[in-house]
PDB file of C-alpha atoms in Angstrom:
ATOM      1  CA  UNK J   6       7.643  -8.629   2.552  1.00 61.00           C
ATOM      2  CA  UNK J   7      11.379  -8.741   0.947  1.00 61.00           C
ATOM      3  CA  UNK J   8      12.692 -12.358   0.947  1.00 65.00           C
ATOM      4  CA  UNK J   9      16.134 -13.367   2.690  1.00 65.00           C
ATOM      5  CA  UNK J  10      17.845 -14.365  -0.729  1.00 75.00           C
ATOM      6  CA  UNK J  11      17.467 -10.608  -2.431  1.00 70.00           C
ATOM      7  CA  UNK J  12      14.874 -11.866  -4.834  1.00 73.00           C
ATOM      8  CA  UNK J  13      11.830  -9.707  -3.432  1.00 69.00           C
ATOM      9  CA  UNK J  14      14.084  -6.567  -2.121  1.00 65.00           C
ATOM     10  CA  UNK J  15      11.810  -3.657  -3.294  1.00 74.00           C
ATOM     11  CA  UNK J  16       8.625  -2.535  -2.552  1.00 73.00           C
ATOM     12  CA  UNK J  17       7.242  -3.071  -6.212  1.00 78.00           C
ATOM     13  CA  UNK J  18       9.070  -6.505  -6.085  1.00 83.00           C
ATOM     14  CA  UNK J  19       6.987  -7.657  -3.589  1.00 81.00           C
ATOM     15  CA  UNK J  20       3.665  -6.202  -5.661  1.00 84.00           C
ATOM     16  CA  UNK J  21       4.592  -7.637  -8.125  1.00 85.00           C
ATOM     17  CA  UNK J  22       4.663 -11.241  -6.599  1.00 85.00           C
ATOM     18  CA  UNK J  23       1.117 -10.775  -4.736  1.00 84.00           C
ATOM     19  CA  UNK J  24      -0.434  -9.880  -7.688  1.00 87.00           C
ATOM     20  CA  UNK J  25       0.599 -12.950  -9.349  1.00 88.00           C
ATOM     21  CA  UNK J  26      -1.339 -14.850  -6.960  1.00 89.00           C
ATOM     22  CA  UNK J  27      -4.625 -13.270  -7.590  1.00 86.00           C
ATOM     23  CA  UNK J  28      -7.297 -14.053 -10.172  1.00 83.00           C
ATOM     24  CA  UNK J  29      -8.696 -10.513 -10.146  1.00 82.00           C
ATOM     25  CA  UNK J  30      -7.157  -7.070  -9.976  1.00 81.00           C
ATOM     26  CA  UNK J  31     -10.250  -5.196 -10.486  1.00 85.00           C
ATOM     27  CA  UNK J  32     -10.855  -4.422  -6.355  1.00 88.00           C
ATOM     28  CA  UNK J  33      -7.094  -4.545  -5.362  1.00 92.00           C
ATOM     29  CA  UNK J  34      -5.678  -1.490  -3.345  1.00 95.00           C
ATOM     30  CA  UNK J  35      -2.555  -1.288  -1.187  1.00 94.00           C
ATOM     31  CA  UNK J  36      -3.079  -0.252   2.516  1.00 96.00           C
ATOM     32  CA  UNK J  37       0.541   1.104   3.712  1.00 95.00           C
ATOM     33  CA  UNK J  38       2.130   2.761   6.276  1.00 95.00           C
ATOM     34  CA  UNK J  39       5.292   4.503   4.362  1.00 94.00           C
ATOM     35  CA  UNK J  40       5.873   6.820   0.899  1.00 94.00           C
ATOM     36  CA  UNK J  41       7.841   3.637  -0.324  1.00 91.00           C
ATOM     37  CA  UNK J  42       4.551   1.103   0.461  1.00 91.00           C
ATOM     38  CA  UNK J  43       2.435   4.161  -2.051  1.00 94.00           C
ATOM     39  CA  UNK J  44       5.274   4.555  -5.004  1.00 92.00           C
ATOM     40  CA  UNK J  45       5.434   0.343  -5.266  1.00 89.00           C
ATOM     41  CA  UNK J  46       1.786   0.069  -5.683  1.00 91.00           C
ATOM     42  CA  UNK J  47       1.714   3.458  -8.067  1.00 93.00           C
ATOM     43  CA  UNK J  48       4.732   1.373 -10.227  1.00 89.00           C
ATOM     44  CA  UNK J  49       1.688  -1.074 -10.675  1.00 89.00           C
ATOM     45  CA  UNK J  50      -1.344   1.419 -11.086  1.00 90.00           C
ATOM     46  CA  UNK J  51      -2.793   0.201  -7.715  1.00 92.00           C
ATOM     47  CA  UNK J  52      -4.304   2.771  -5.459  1.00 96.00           C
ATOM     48  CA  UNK J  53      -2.948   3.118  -2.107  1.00 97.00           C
ATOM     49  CA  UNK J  54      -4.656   3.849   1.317  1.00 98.00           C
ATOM     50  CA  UNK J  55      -2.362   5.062   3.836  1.00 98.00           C
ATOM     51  CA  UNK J  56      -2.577   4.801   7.521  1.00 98.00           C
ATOM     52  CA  UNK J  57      -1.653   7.478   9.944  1.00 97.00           C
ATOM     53  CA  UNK J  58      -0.760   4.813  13.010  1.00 96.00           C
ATOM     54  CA  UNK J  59       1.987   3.369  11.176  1.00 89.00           C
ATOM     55  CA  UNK J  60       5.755   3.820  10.818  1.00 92.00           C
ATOM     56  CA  UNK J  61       5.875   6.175   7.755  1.00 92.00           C
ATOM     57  CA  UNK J  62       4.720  10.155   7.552  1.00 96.00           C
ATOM     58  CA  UNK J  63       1.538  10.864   6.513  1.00 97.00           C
ATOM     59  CA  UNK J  64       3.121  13.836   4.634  1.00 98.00           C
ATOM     60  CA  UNK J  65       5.036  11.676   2.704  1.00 97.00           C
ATOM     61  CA  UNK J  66       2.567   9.811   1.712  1.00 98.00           C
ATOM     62  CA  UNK J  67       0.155  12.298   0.160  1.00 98.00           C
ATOM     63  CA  UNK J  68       3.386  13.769  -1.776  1.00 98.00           C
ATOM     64  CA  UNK J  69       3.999  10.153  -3.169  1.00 98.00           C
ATOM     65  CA  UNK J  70       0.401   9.927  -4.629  1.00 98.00           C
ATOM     66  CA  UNK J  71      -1.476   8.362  -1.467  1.00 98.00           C
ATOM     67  CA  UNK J  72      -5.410   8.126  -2.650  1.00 98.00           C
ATOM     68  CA  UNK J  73      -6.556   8.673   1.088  1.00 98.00           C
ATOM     69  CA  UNK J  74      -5.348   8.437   4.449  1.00 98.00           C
ATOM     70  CA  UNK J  75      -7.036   7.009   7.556  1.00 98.00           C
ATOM     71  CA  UNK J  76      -6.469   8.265  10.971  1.00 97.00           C
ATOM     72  CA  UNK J  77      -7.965   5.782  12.356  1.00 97.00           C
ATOM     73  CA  UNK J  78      -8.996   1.637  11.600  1.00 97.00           C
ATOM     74  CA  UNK J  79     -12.317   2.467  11.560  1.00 98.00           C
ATOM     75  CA  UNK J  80     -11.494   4.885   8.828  1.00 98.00           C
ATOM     76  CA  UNK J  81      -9.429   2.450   6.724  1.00 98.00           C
ATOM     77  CA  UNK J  82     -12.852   0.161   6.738  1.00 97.00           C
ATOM     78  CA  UNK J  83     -15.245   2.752   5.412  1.00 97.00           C
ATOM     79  CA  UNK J  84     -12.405   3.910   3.185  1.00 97.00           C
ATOM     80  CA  UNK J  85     -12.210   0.118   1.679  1.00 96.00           C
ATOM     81  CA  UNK J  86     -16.200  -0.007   1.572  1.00 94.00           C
ATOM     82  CA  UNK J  87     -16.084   2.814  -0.930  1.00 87.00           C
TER      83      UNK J  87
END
C-alpha cells in the first residue's frame, strides 16, 4: 500500500515498487477490489482481475479495463489457473 512519508501515494506508485522486487513479469496480474487498483496496473500493462466482495464497484471496474471479475474466491483461483 501507500507509505506514511508520501513516497508511494498512488496506485501505480505502489506497482511500480512491487514490480521492482520481482525477477519475472511474464505471469504477473493485479487482483483488486476498486477502478483505481485496475487503471494502476493498466499504467504498467498488467492485467487486472477484479473481485466482486471487495470495497470498489464491479461496474467501475469493467469501465476501467478490468480483464475479468470473480464473484466469488473460488472464481479468482480458476481465473489465475488460466
Amino acid at each position: 500500500g501507500a507509505t506514511l512519508d508520501g513516497s508511494r501515494s498512488h496506485k501505480a506508485d505502489v506497482i511500480a515498487y512491487l514490480l521492482g522486487q520481482v525477477e519475472s513479469l511474464e505471469n504477473v496480474v493485479m487482483v483488486g477490489d476498486t477502478k483505481f487498483d485496475v487503471l494502476g496496473a493498466k499504467e504498467h500493462g498488467i492485467p487486472t482481475i477484479g473481485v466482486a466482495w471487495g470495497y470498489g464497484n464491479v461496474e467501475e471496474m469493467q469501465e476501467a479495463g478490468a480483464a475479468a471479475i470473480a464473484n466469488t474466491p473460488q472464481e479468482l483461483l480458476e481465473l489465475l489457473e488460466k
